[in-house]
């Protein structure tokens, strides 16, 4: 995974994060029922089952199978570019995964709710997008991940992010396990479109077409500056992917 540099604008956006709420998982138990049926004790009834554990292994594959691609959109939401990306996805019948920065989600809850209402999935992309967080203490990593999770849940109206993507791929064993314990599958990528560098629409398209054989999870951005090239590239790539016989899925969870 390539790291993205020069992205300190997030750090300047972020005020001190407030608190971290830990969520304890419930344990499934069998409870005996009072009374009897026909002289026999009523059978035990199972309590609601615990959600399946989430793997801490970084996900790359698609739930859609071998000939599906995962469109992932990072760093938003942004009031200028996210609506344009959402319209393109809707026009092409595509669902995507939006990896959101906590303060961005907090600042634009209407956009977070639009993403959810359109059937897309949410991903925790930390508070300050620190691409060196894998060299920081565990307490710092925890605050970055869990505070962003809290901000995204609040902005969405209660919808939890299903994934965690480390900024620049700066995962650690600790951060992966922490995210998984909160129901968020660590999420990688196979194809970096390089759209963040704004190399030109044709260059973004060419990069995706050239590197698609590397795997199904494609990385784009809807914030962090002028994303007009990303929008233009998606306008070309989404129909092209369909023409190549690809379907669109979500990353494995």
JSON list of C-alpha atoms in Angstrom, two decimals:
[
{"chain": "A", "resi": 1, "resn": "UNK", "atom": "CA", "xyz": [0.00, 0.00, 0.00]},
{"chain": "A", "resi": 2, "resn": "UNK", "atom": "CA", "xyz": [1.35, 3.36, -0.96]},
{"chain": "A", "resi": 3, "resn": "UNK", "atom": "CA", "xyz": [1.17, 6.12, 1.58]},
{"chain": "A", "resi": 4, "resn": "UNK", "atom": "CA", "xyz": [-0.27, 9.50, 0.67]},
{"chain": "A", "resi": 5, "resn": "UNK", "atom": "CA", "xyz": [1.78, 12.45, 1.78]},
{"chain": "A", "resi": 6, "resn": "UNK", "atom": "CA", "xyz": [1.02, 16.13, 2.15]},
{"chain": "A", "resi": 7, "resn": "UNK", "atom": "CA", "xyz": [-2.36, 15.65, 3.76]},
{"chain": "A", "resi": 8, "resn": "UNK", "atom": "CA", "xyz": [-1.98, 17.66, 6.94]},
{"chain": "A", "resi": 9, "resn": "UNK", "atom": "CA", "xyz": [-5.08, 19.73, 6.16]},
{"chain": "A", "resi": 10, "resn": "UNK", "atom": "CA", "xyz": [-7.10, 17.30, 8.22]},
{"chain": "A", "resi": 11, "resn": "UNK", "atom": "CA", "xyz": [-5.02, 17.92, 11.30]},
{"chain": "A", "resi": 12, "resn": "UNK", "atom": "CA", "xyz": [-5.81, 21.61, 11.09]},
{"chain": "A", "resi": 13, "resn": "UNK", "atom": "CA", "xyz": [-9.52, 20.83, 10.89]},
{"chain": "A", "resi": 14, "resn": "UNK", "atom": "CA", "xyz": [-9.60, 18.73, 14.02]},
{"chain": "A", "resi": 15, "resn": "UNK", "atom": "CA", "xyz": [-10.38, 20.15, 17.44]},
{"chain": "A", "resi": 16, "resn": "UNK", "atom": "CA", "xyz": [-9.69, 18.09, 20.50]},
{"chain": "A", "resi": 17, "resn": "UNK", "atom": "CA", "xyz": [-11.81, 14.96, 20.28]},
{"chain": "A", "resi": 18, "resn": "UNK", "atom": "CA", "xyz": [-14.22, 14.31, 23.09]},
{"chain": "A", "resi": 19, "resn": "UNK", "atom": "CA", "xyz": [-14.21, 11.01, 24.97]},
{"chain": "A", "resi": 20, "resn": "UNK", "atom": "CA", "xyz": [-14.35, 7.46, 23.76]},
{"chain": "A", "resi": 21, "resn": "UNK", "atom": "CA", "xyz": [-17.28, 5.16, 24.33]},
{"chain": "A", "resi": 22, "resn": "UNK", "atom": "CA", "xyz": [-16.49, 1.48, 24.54]},
{"chain": "A", "resi": 23, "resn": "UNK", "atom": "CA", "xyz": [-19.25, -0.88, 23.56]},
{"chain": "A", "resi": 24, "resn": "UNK", "atom": "CA", "xyz": [-19.34, -4.24, 25.35]},
{"chain": "A", "resi": 25, "resn": "UNK", "atom": "CA", "xyz": [-20.50, -7.25, 23.39]},
{"chain": "A", "resi": 26, "resn": "UNK", "atom": "CA", "xyz": [-23.44, -9.22, 24.77]},
{"chain": "A", "resi": 27, "resn": "UNK", "atom": "CA", "xyz": [-23.06, -12.95, 25.47]},
{"chain": "A", "resi": 28, "resn": "UNK", "atom": "CA", "xyz": [-25.58, -15.42, 24.09]},
{"chain": "A", "resi": 29, "resn": "UNK", "atom": "CA", "xyz": [-27.28, -17.52, 26.77]},
{"chain": "A", "resi": 30, "resn": "UNK", "atom": "CA", "xyz": [-30.06, -20.08, 26.99]},
{"chain": "A", "resi": 31, "resn": "UNK", "atom": "CA", "xyz": [-32.83, -19.11, 29.40]},
{"chain": "A", "resi": 32, "resn": "UNK", "atom": "CA", "xyz": [-35.25, -21.57, 30.97]},
{"chain": "A", "resi": 33, "resn": "UNK", "atom": "CA", "xyz": [-38.89, -20.75, 30.44]},
{"chain": "A", "resi": 34, "resn": "UNK", "atom": "CA", "xyz": [-41.29, -20.86, 33.38]},
{"chain": "A", "resi": 35, "resn": "UNK", "atom": "CA", "xyz": [-44.36, -23.09, 33.34]},
{"chain": "A", "resi": 36, "resn": "UNK", "atom": "CA", "xyz": [-45.01, -26.30, 31.46]},
{"chain": "A", "resi": 37, "resn": "UNK", "atom": "CA", "xyz": [-46.68, -27.53, 28.31]},
{"chain": "A", "resi": 38, "resn": "UNK", "atom": "CA", "xyz": [-48.78, -30.69, 28.64]},
{"chain": "A", "resi": 39, "resn": "UNK", "atom": "CA", "xyz": [-47.08, -31.54, 31.92]},
{"chain": "A", "resi": 40, "resn": "UNK", "atom": "CA", "xyz": [-43.65, -31.10, 30.34]},
{"chain": "A", "resi": 41, "resn": "UNK", "atom": "CA", "xyz": [-41.31, -28.24, 31.04]},
{"chain": "A", "resi": 42, "resn": "UNK", "atom": "CA", "xyz": [-41.34, -25.74, 28.20]},
{"chain": "A", "resi": 43, "resn": "UNK", "atom": "CA", "xyz": [-38.18, -25.95, 26.07]},
{"chain": "A", "resi": 44, "resn": "UNK", "atom": "CA", "xyz": [-35.47, -23.42, 26.61]},
{"chain": "A", "resi": 45, "resn": "UNK", "atom": "CA", "xyz": [-35.57, -20.46, 24.24]},
{"chain": "A", "resi": 46, "resn": "UNK", "atom": "CA", "xyz": [-32.37, -18.99, 22.82]},
{"chain": "A", "resi": 47, "resn": "UNK", "atom": "CA", "xyz": [-31.56, -15.36, 23.42]},
{"chain": "A", "resi": 48, "resn": "UNK", "atom": "CA", "xyz": [-30.66, -13.27, 20.35]},
{"chain": "A", "resi": 49, "resn": "UNK", "atom": "CA", "xyz": [-27.38, -14.60, 18.99]},
{"chain": "A", "resi": 50, "resn": "UNK", "atom": "CA", "xyz": [-24.19, -12.63, 19.19]},
{"chain": "A", "resi": 51, "resn": "UNK", "atom": "CA", "xyz": [-23.07, -11.00, 15.95]},
{"chain": "A", "resi": 52, "resn": "UNK", "atom": "CA", "xyz": [-20.46, -13.00, 14.08]},
{"chain": "A", "resi": 53, "resn": "UNK", "atom": "CA", "xyz": [-16.93, -11.89, 15.00]},
{"chain": "A", "resi": 54, "resn": "UNK", "atom": "CA", "xyz": [-15.15, -9.66, 12.52]},
{"chain": "A", "resi": 55, "resn": "UNK", "atom": "CA", "xyz": [-11.74, -10.69, 11.25]},
{"chain": "A", "resi": 56, "resn": "UNK", "atom": "CA", "xyz": [-8.78, -8.38, 11.96]},
{"chain": "A", "resi": 57, "resn": "UNK", "atom": "CA", "xyz": [-7.20, -9.45, 8.65]},
{"chain": "A", "resi": 58, "resn": "UNK", "atom": "CA", "xyz": [-7.13, -6.61, 6.11]},
{"chain": "A", "resi": 59, "resn": "UNK", "atom": "CA", "xyz": [-9.89, -7.11, 3.56]},
{"chain": "A", "resi": 60, "resn": "UNK", "atom": "CA", "xyz": [-9.30, -6.82, -0.18]},
{"chain": "A", "resi": 61, "resn": "UNK", "atom": "CA", "xyz": [-11.74, -9.28, -1.77]},
{"chain": "A", "resi": 62, "resn": "UNK", "atom": "CA", "xyz": [-15.31, -8.50, -2.79]},
{"chain": "A", "resi": 63, "resn": "UNK", "atom": "CA", "xyz": [-18.49, -9.97, -1.40]},
{"chain": "A", "resi": 64, "resn": "UNK", "atom": "CA", "xyz": [-19.70, -9.89, -5.01]},
{"chain": "A", "resi": 65, "resn": "UNK", "atom": "CA", "xyz": [-17.34, -12.66, -6.08]},
{"chain": "A", "resi": 66, "resn": "UNK", "atom": "CA", "xyz": [-14.46, -13.03, -8.49]},
{"chain": "A", "resi": 67, "resn": "UNK", "atom": "CA", "xyz": [-15.74, -10.66, -11.17]},
{"chain": "A", "resi": 68, "resn": "UNK", "atom": "CA", "xyz": [-16.90, -7.82, -8.95]},
{"chain": "A", "resi": 69, "resn": "UNK", "atom": "CA", "xyz": [-15.15, -4.59, -8.01]},
{"chain": "A", "resi": 70, "resn": "UNK", "atom": "CA", "xyz": [-15.43, -2.55, -4.82]},
{"chain": "A", "resi": 71, "resn": "UNK", "atom": "CA", "xyz": [-15.61, 1.22, -5.28]},
{"chain": "A", "resi": 72, "resn": "UNK", "atom": "CA", "xyz": [-14.24, 2.92, -2.17]},
{"chain": "A", "resi": 73, "resn": "UNK", "atom": "CA", "xyz": [-14.35, 6.69, -1.65]},
{"chain": "A", "resi": 74, "resn": "UNK", "atom": "CA", "xyz": [-12.09, 8.30, 0.97]},
{"chain": "A", "resi": 75, "resn": "UNK", "atom": "CA", "xyz": [-11.72, 11.46, 3.04]},
{"chain": "A", "resi": 76, "resn": "UNK", "atom": "CA", "xyz": [-15.21, 12.98, 2.89]},
{"chain": "A", "resi": 77, "resn": "UNK", "atom": "CA", "xyz": [-17.90, 13.82, 3.13]},
{"chain": "A", "resi": 78, "resn": "UNK", "atom": "CA", "xyz": [-17.44, 17.09, 1.27]},
{"chain": "A", "resi": 79, "resn": "UNK", "atom": "CA", "xyz": [-20.34, 19.44, 0.42]},
{"chain": "A", "resi": 80, "resn": "UNK", "atom": "CA", "xyz": [-19.06, 20.08, -3.11]},
{"chain": "A", "resi": 81, "resn": "UNK", "atom": "CA", "xyz": [-17.81, 16.68, -4.28]},
{"chain": "A", "resi": 82, "resn": "UNK", "atom": "CA", "xyz": [-19.73, 14.05, -2.31]},
{"chain": "A", "resi": 83, "resn": "UNK", "atom": "CA", "xyz": [-23.12, 14.98, -3.87]},
{"chain": "A", "resi": 84, "resn": "UNK", "atom": "CA", "xyz": [-21.58, 14.73, -7.34]},
{"chain": "A", "resi": 85, "resn": "UNK", "atom": "CA", "xyz": [-20.11, 11.31, -6.57]},
{"chain": "A", "resi": 86, "resn": "UNK", "atom": "CA", "xyz": [-23.43, 10.15, -5.12]},
{"chain": "A", "resi": 87, "resn": "UNK", "atom": "CA", "xyz": [-25.26, 11.23, -8.28]},
{"chain": "A", "resi": 88, "resn": "UNK", "atom": "CA", "xyz": [-22.82, 9.35, -10.51]},
{"chain": "A", "resi": 89, "resn": "UNK", "atom": "CA", "xyz": [-23.16, 6.22, -8.41]},
{"chain": "A", "resi": 90, "resn": "UNK", "atom": "CA", "xyz": [-26.96, 6.46, -8.52]},
{"chain": "A", "resi": 91, "resn": "UNK", "atom": "CA", "xyz": [-27.02, 7.06, -12.28]},
{"chain": "A", "resi": 92, "resn": "UNK", "atom": "CA", "xyz": [-24.92, 3.93, -12.81]},
{"chain": "A", "resi": 93, "resn": "UNK", "atom": "CA", "xyz": [-26.67, 1.77, -10.22]},
{"chain": "A", "resi": 94, "resn": "UNK", "atom": "CA", "xyz": [-23.48, 1.35, -8.20]},
{"chain": "A", "resi": 95, "resn": "UNK", "atom": "CA", "xyz": [-23.07, 0.95, -4.44]},
{"chain": "A", "resi": 96, "resn": "UNK", "atom": "CA", "xyz": [-19.84, 2.08, -2.82]},
{"chain": "A", "resi": 97, "resn": "UNK", "atom": "CA", "xyz": [-18.05, 2.24, 0.51]},
{"chain": "A", "resi": 98, "resn": "UNK", "atom": "CA", "xyz": [-17.36, 5.72, 1.92]},
{"chain": "A", "resi": 99, "resn": "UNK", "atom": "CA", "xyz": [-14.36, 5.96, 4.26]},
{"chain": "A", "resi": 100, "resn": "UNK", "atom": "CA", "xyz": [-15.11, 9.09, 6.26]},
{"chain": "A", "resi": 101, "resn": "UNK", "atom": "CA", "xyz": [-12.99, 11.40, 8.38]},
{"chain": "A", "resi": 102, "resn": "UNK", "atom": "CA", "xyz": [-14.71, 11.83, 11.75]},
{"chain": "A", "resi": 103, "resn": "UNK", "atom": "CA", "xyz": [-14.80, 15.66, 11.87]},
{"chain": "A", "resi": 104, "resn": "UNK", "atom": "CA", "xyz": [-15.95, 15.79, 8.24]},
{"chain": "A", "resi": 105, "resn": "UNK", "atom": "CA", "xyz": [-18.85, 13.51, 9.08]},
{"chain": "A", "resi": 106, "resn": "UNK", "atom": "CA", "xyz": [-19.64, 15.58, 12.14]},
{"chain": "A", "resi": 107, "resn": "UNK", "atom": "CA", "xyz": [-19.64, 18.78, 10.07]},
{"chain": "A", "resi": 108, "resn": "UNK", "atom": "CA", "xyz": [-21.89, 17.34, 7.34]},
{"chain": "A", "resi": 109, "resn": "UNK", "atom": "CA", "xyz": [-24.37, 14.92, 8.92]},
{"chain": "A", "resi": 110, "resn": "UNK", "atom": "CA", "xyz": [-26.86, 15.51, 6.11]},
{"chain": "A", "resi": 111, "resn": "UNK", "atom": "CA", "xyz": [-24.38, 14.05, 3.62]},
{"chain": "A", "resi": 112, "resn": "UNK", "atom": "CA", "xyz": [-23.64, 11.06, 5.86]},
{"chain": "A", "resi": 113, "resn": "UNK", "atom": "CA", "xyz": [-27.36, 10.34, 6.04]},
{"chain": "A", "resi": 114, "resn": "UNK", "atom": "CA", "xyz": [-27.64, 10.65, 2.24]},
{"chain": "A", "resi": 115, "resn": "UNK", "atom": "CA", "xyz": [-24.84, 8.11, 1.82]},
{"chain": "A", "resi": 116, "resn": "UNK", "atom": "CA", "xyz": [-26.63, 5.67, 4.14]},
{"chain": "A", "resi": 117, "resn": "UNK", "atom": "CA", "xyz": [-30.06, 6.28, 2.58]},
{"chain": "A", "resi": 118, "resn": "UNK", "atom": "CA", "xyz": [-28.65, 5.47, -0.87]},
{"chain": "A", "resi": 119, "resn": "UNK", "atom": "CA", "xyz": [-27.54, 2.02, 0.34]},
{"chain": "A", "resi": 120, "resn": "UNK", "atom": "CA", "xyz": [-23.81, 2.67, 0.55]},
{"chain": "A", "resi": 121, "resn": "UNK", "atom": "CA", "xyz": [-21.63, 1.46, 3.43]},
{"chain": "A", "resi": 122, "resn": "UNK", "atom": "CA", "xyz": [-19.66, 3.52, 5.95]},
{"chain": "A", "resi": 123, "resn": "UNK", "atom": "CA", "xyz": [-16.00, 3.16, 6.88]},
{"chain": "A", "resi": 124, "resn": "UNK", "atom": "CA", "xyz": [-14.03, 4.78, 9.72]},
{"chain": "A", "resi": 125, "resn": "UNK", "atom": "CA", "xyz": [-11.03, 6.72, 8.35]},
{"chain": "A", "resi": 126, "resn": "UNK", "atom": "CA", "xyz": [-9.89, 8.20, 11.71]},
{"chain": "A", "resi": 127, "resn": "UNK", "atom": "CA", "xyz": [-10.09, 11.71, 13.12]},
{"chain": "A", "resi": 128, "resn": "UNK", "atom": "CA", "xyz": [-7.05, 13.47, 11.71]},
{"chain": "A", "resi": 129, "resn": "UNK", "atom": "CA", "xyz": [-5.86, 11.27, 8.83]},
{"chain": "A", "resi": 130, "resn": "UNK", "atom": "CA", "xyz": [-2.42, 10.78, 10.33]},
{"chain": "A", "resi": 131, "resn": "UNK", "atom": "CA", "xyz": [-0.47, 8.61, 7.91]},
{"chain": "A", "resi": 132, "resn": "UNK", "atom": "CA", "xyz": [2.21, 8.07, 10.57]},
{"chain": "A", "resi": 133, "resn": "UNK", "atom": "CA", "xyz": [-0.17, 6.78, 13.23]},
{"chain": "A", "resi": 134, "resn": "UNK", "atom": "CA", "xyz": [1.38, 3.33, 13.03]},
{"chain": "A", "resi": 135, "resn": "UNK", "atom": "CA", "xyz": [4.39, 4.89, 14.78]},
{"chain": "A", "resi": 136, "resn": "UNK", "atom": "CA", "xyz": [2.27, 6.45, 17.53]},
{"chain": "A", "resi": 137, "resn": "UNK", "atom": "CA", "xyz": [1.28, 4.99, 20.94]},
{"chain": "A", "resi": 138, "resn": "UNK", "atom": "CA", "xyz": [-1.65, 2.61, 21.16]},
{"chain": "A", "resi": 139, "resn": "UNK", "atom": "CA", "xyz": [-3.63, 5.15, 23.19]},
{"chain": "A", "resi": 140, "resn": "UNK", "atom": "CA", "xyz": [-3.32, 7.61, 20.30]},
{"chain": "A", "resi": 141, "resn": "UNK", "atom": "CA", "xyz": [-4.39, 5.01, 17.74]},
{"chain": "A", "resi": 142, "resn": "UNK", "atom": "CA", "xyz": [-7.37, 4.09, 19.89]},
{"chain": "A", "resi": 143, "resn": "UNK", "atom": "CA", "xyz": [-8.52, 7.70, 20.21]},
{"chain": "A", "resi": 144, "resn": "UNK", "atom": "CA", "xyz": [-8.17, 8.31, 16.46]},
{"chain": "A", "resi": 145, "resn": "UNK", "atom": "CA", "xyz": [-10.24, 5.25, 15.59]},
{"chain": "A", "resi": 146, "resn": "UNK", "atom": "CA", "xyz": [-12.89, 5.28, 18.31]},
{"chain": "A", "resi": 147, "resn": "UNK", "atom": "CA", "xyz": [-13.53, 9.01, 18.32]},
{"chain": "A", "resi": 148, "resn": "UNK", "atom": "CA", "xyz": [-14.07, 8.90, 14.55]},
{"chain": "A", "resi": 149, "resn": "UNK", "atom": "CA", "xyz": [-16.38, 5.92, 14.97]},
{"chain": "A", "resi": 150, "resn": "UNK", "atom": "CA", "xyz": [-18.42, 7.89, 17.50]},
{"chain": "A", "resi": 151, "resn": "UNK", "atom": "CA", "xyz": [-18.59, 10.94, 15.23]},
{"chain": "A", "resi": 152, "resn": "UNK", "atom": "CA", "xyz": [-19.71, 8.89, 12.22]},
{"chain": "A", "resi": 153, "resn": "UNK", "atom": "CA", "xyz": [-22.37, 7.02, 14.21]},
{"chain": "A", "resi": 154, "resn": "UNK", "atom": "CA", "xyz": [-23.76, 10.30, 15.55]},
{"chain": "A", "resi": 155, "resn": "UNK", "atom": "CA", "xyz": [-23.75, 11.96, 12.11]},
{"chain": "A", "resi": 156, "resn": "UNK", "atom": "CA", "xyz": [-25.43, 8.98, 10.46]},
{"chain": "A", "resi": 157, "resn": "UNK", "atom": "CA", "xyz": [-28.22, 8.82, 12.99]},
{"chain": "A", "resi": 158, "resn": "UNK", "atom": "CA", "xyz": [-26.98, 5.61, 14.58]},
{"chain": "A", "resi": 159, "resn": "UNK", "atom": "CA", "xyz": [-25.48, 3.61, 11.71]},
{"chain": "A", "resi": 160, "resn": "UNK", "atom": "CA", "xyz": [-22.15, 2.04, 12.61]},
{"chain": "A", "resi": 161, "resn": "UNK", "atom": "CA", "xyz": [-19.24, 1.99, 10.15]},
{"chain": "A", "resi": 162, "resn": "UNK", "atom": "CA", "xyz": [-18.62, -1.54, 8.87]},
{"chain": "A", "resi": 163, "resn": "UNK", "atom": "CA", "xyz": [-14.94, -1.01, 8.02]},
{"chain": "A", "resi": 164, "resn": "UNK", "atom": "CA", "xyz": [-11.81, 0.74, 9.25]},
{"chain": "A", "resi": 165, "resn": "UNK", "atom": "CA", "xyz": [-9.26, 2.05, 6.76]},
{"chain": "A", "resi": 166, "resn": "UNK", "atom": "CA", "xyz": [-5.97, 3.29, 8.18]},
{"chain": "A", "resi": 167, "resn": "UNK", "atom": "CA", "xyz": [-4.75, 6.55, 6.61]},
{"chain": "A", "resi": 168, "resn": "UNK", "atom": "CA", "xyz": [-2.15, 5.73, 4.00]},
{"chain": "A", "resi": 169, "resn": "UNK", "atom": "CA", "xyz": [-2.40, 2.07, 4.99]},
{"chain": "A", "resi": 170, "resn": "UNK", "atom": "CA", "xyz": [-0.82, 2.77, 8.39]},
{"chain": "A", "resi": 171, "resn": "UNK", "atom": "CA", "xyz": [-2.31, -0.31, 10.06]},
{"chain": "A", "resi": 172, "resn": "UNK", "atom": "CA", "xyz": [-0.84, -1.95, 13.14]},
{"chain": "A", "resi": 173, "resn": "UNK", "atom": "CA", "xyz": [-1.77, -5.29, 14.71]},
{"chain": "A", "resi": 174, "resn": "UNK", "atom": "CA", "xyz": [-3.26, -3.30, 17.58]},
{"chain": "A", "resi": 175, "resn": "UNK", "atom": "CA", "xyz": [-5.39, -1.02, 15.38]},
{"chain": "A", "resi": 176, "resn": "UNK", "atom": "CA", "xyz": [-6.66, -3.95, 13.32]},
{"chain": "A", "resi": 177, "resn": "UNK", "atom": "CA", "xyz": [-7.71, -5.90, 16.40]},
{"chain": "A", "resi": 178, "resn": "UNK", "atom": "CA", "xyz": [-9.28, -2.82, 17.98]},
{"chain": "A", "resi": 179, "resn": "UNK", "atom": "CA", "xyz": [-11.31, -2.05, 14.87]},
{"chain": "A", "resi": 180, "resn": "UNK", "atom": "CA", "xyz": [-12.43, -5.67, 14.53]},
{"chain": "A", "resi": 181, "resn": "UNK", "atom": "CA", "xyz": [-13.53, -5.73, 18.17]},
{"chain": "A", "resi": 182, "resn": "UNK", "atom": "CA", "xyz": [-15.86, -2.85, 17.30]},
{"chain": "A", "resi": 183, "resn": "UNK", "atom": "CA", "xyz": [-17.29, -4.66, 14.29]},
{"chain": "A", "resi": 184, "resn": "UNK", "atom": "CA", "xyz": [-15.15, -2.82, 11.72]},
{"chain": "A", "resi": 185, "resn": "UNK", "atom": "CA", "xyz": [-13.22, -4.96, 9.25]},
{"chain": "A", "resi": 186, "resn": "UNK", "atom": "CA", "xyz": [-9.81, -3.49, 8.39]},
{"chain": "A", "resi": 187, "resn": "UNK", "atom": "CA", "xyz": [-10.05, -2.39, 4.75]},
{"chain": "A", "resi": 188, "resn": "UNK", "atom": "CA", "xyz": [-7.19, -2.18, 2.29]},
{"chain": "A", "resi": 189, "resn": "UNK", "atom": "CA", "xyz": [-7.13, -1.52, -1.44]},
{"chain": "A", "resi": 190, "resn": "UNK", "atom": "CA", "xyz": [-5.72, -3.16, -4.55]},
{"chain": "A", "resi": 191, "resn": "UNK", "atom": "CA", "xyz": [-5.76, -0.29, -7.03]},
{"chain": "A", "resi": 192, "resn": "UNK", "atom": "CA", "xyz": [-4.82, 3.25, -6.01]},
{"chain": "A", "resi": 193, "resn": "UNK", "atom": "CA", "xyz": [-6.23, 5.50, -8.72]},
{"chain": "A", "resi": 194, "resn": "UNK", "atom": "CA", "xyz": [-3.76, 8.23, -7.66]},
{"chain": "A", "resi": 195, "resn": "UNK", "atom": "CA", "xyz": [-6.63, 10.69, -8.01]},
{"chain": "A", "resi": 196, "resn": "UNK", "atom": "CA", "xyz": [-5.48, 12.49, -4.87]},
{"chain": "A", "resi": 197, "resn": "UNK", "atom": "CA", "xyz": [-2.48, 13.78, -6.81]},
{"chain": "A", "resi": 198, "resn": "UNK", "atom": "CA", "xyz": [-4.75, 15.24, -9.53]},
{"chain": "A", "resi": 199, "resn": "UNK", "atom": "CA", "xyz": [-2.69, 13.83, -12.43]},
{"chain": "A", "resi": 200, "resn": "UNK", "atom": "CA", "xyz": [-5.47, 14.47, -14.94]},
{"chain": "A", "resi": 201, "resn": "UNK", "atom": "CA", "xyz": [-8.67, 12.59, -15.69]},
{"chain": "A", "resi": 202, "resn": "UNK", "atom": "CA", "xyz": [-7.13, 10.46, -18.44]},
{"chain": "A", "resi": 203, "resn": "UNK", "atom": "CA", "xyz": [-4.25, 9.44, -16.14]},
{"chain": "A", "resi": 204, "resn": "UNK", "atom": "CA", "xyz": [-6.67, 8.36, -13.40]},
{"chain": "A", "resi": 205, "resn": "UNK", "atom": "CA", "xyz": [-8.68, 6.29, -15.88]},
{"chain": "A", "resi": 206, "resn": "UNK", "atom": "CA", "xyz": [-5.54, 4.74, -17.35]},
{"chain": "A", "resi": 207, "resn": "UNK", "atom": "CA", "xyz": [-4.18, 3.81, -13.92]},
{"chain": "A", "resi": 208, "resn": "UNK", "atom": "CA", "xyz": [-7.35, 1.96, -12.96]},
{"chain": "A", "resi": 209, "resn": "UNK", "atom": "CA", "xyz": [-7.60, 0.17, -16.31]},
{"chain": "A", "resi": 210, "resn": "UNK", "atom": "CA", "xyz": [-3.93, -0.81, -16.23]},
{"chain": "A", "resi": 211, "resn": "UNK", "atom": "CA", "xyz": [-3.91, -2.05, -12.62]},
{"chain": "A", "resi": 212, "resn": "UNK", "atom": "CA", "xyz": [-7.34, -3.65, -12.37]},
{"chain": "A", "resi": 213, "resn": "UNK", "atom": "CA", "xyz": [-5.76, -7.10, -12.56]},
{"chain": "A", "resi": 214, "resn": "UNK", "atom": "CA", "xyz": [-4.21, -6.47, -9.14]},
{"chain": "A", "resi": 215, "resn": "UNK", "atom": "CA", "xyz": [-7.53, -6.93, -7.36]},
{"chain": "A", "resi": 216, "resn": "UNK", "atom": "CA", "xyz": [-11.07, -5.67, -6.88]},
{"chain": "A", "resi": 217, "resn": "UNK", "atom": "CA", "xyz": [-10.87, -2.85, -4.35]},
{"chain": "A", "resi": 218, "resn": "UNK", "atom": "CA", "xyz": [-10.44, 0.55, -6.02]},
{"chain": "A", "resi": 219, "resn": "UNK", "atom": "CA", "xyz": [-9.42, 3.70, -4.14]},
{"chain": "A", "resi": 220, "resn": "UNK", "atom": "CA", "xyz": [-10.83, 7.16, -4.97]},
{"chain": "A", "resi": 221, "resn": "UNK", "atom": "CA", "xyz": [-11.38, 10.39, -2.99]},
{"chain": "A", "resi": 222, "resn": "UNK", "atom": "CA", "xyz": [-14.27, 12.81, -2.59]},
{"chain": "A", "resi": 223, "resn": "UNK", "atom": "CA", "xyz": [-12.51, 15.41, -0.40]},
{"chain": "A", "resi": 224, "resn": "UNK", "atom": "CA", "xyz": [-9.13, 16.94, 0.33]},
{"chain": "A", "resi": 225, "resn": "UNK", "atom": "CA", "xyz": [-9.17, 19.48, -2.49]},
{"chain": "A", "resi": 226, "resn": "UNK", "atom": "CA", "xyz": [-10.48, 19.78, -6.01]},
{"chain": "A", "resi": 227, "resn": "UNK", "atom": "CA", "xyz": [-11.96, 16.37, -6.90]},
{"chain": "A", "resi": 228, "resn": "UNK", "atom": "CA", "xyz": [-13.30, 17.34, -10.33]},
{"chain": "A", "resi": 229, "resn": "UNK", "atom": "CA", "xyz": [-10.85, 14.92, -11.98]},
{"chain": "A", "resi": 230, "resn": "UNK", "atom": "CA", "xyz": [-12.14, 12.10, -9.79]},
{"chain": "A", "resi": 231, "resn": "UNK", "atom": "CA", "xyz": [-15.74, 12.85, -10.74]},
{"chain": "A", "resi": 232, "resn": "UNK", "atom": "CA", "xyz": [-14.82, 12.96, -14.44]},
{"chain": "A", "resi": 233, "resn": "UNK", "atom": "CA", "xyz": [-12.83, 9.72, -14.15]},
{"chain": "A", "resi": 234, "resn": "UNK", "atom": "CA", "xyz": [-15.70, 7.90, -12.44]},
{"chain": "A", "resi": 235, "resn": "UNK", "atom": "CA", "xyz": [-18.04, 9.15, -15.17]},
{"chain": "A", "resi": 236, "resn": "UNK", "atom": "CA", "xyz": [-15.87, 7.20, -17.63]},
{"chain": "A", "resi": 237, "resn": "UNK", "atom": "CA", "xyz": [-14.85, 4.25, -15.47]},
{"chain": "A", "resi": 238, "resn": "UNK", "atom": "CA", "xyz": [-18.21, 3.12, -14.08]},
{"chain": "A", "resi": 239, "resn": "UNK", "atom": "CA", "xyz": [-19.76, 2.45, -17.53]},
{"chain": "A", "resi": 240, "resn": "UNK", "atom": "CA", "xyz": [-16.46, 1.01, -18.76]},
{"chain": "A", "resi": 241, "resn": "UNK", "atom": "CA", "xyz": [-16.31, -1.48, -15.89]},
{"chain": "A", "resi": 242, "resn": "UNK", "atom": "CA", "xyz": [-19.84, -2.60, -16.71]},
{"chain": "A", "resi": 243, "resn": "UNK", "atom": "CA", "xyz": [-18.87, -3.03, -20.36]},
{"chain": "A", "resi": 244, "resn": "UNK", "atom": "CA", "xyz": [-16.01, -5.28, -19.25]},
{"chain": "A", "resi": 245, "resn": "UNK", "atom": "CA", "xyz": [-18.54, -7.50, -17.47]},
{"chain": "A", "resi": 246, "resn": "UNK", "atom": "CA", "xyz": [-17.80, -6.40, -13.93]},
{"chain": "A", "resi": 247, "resn": "UNK", "atom": "CA", "xyz": [-20.45, -6.11, -11.24]},
{"chain": "A", "resi": 248, "resn": "UNK", "atom": "CA", "xyz": [-20.11, -3.89, -8.20]},
{"chain": "A", "resi": 249, "resn": "UNK", "atom": "CA", "xyz": [-19.95, -5.20, -4.65]},
{"chain": "A", "resi": 250, "resn": "UNK", "atom": "CA", "xyz": [-18.84, -4.35, -1.16]},
{"chain": "A", "resi": 251, "resn": "UNK", "atom": "CA", "xyz": [-15.58, -5.47, 0.44]},
{"chain": "A", "resi": 252, "resn": "UNK", "atom": "CA", "xyz": [-15.76, -8.68, 2.42]},
{"chain": "A", "resi": 253, "resn": "UNK", "atom": "CA", "xyz": [-16.81, -8.15, 6.00]}
]
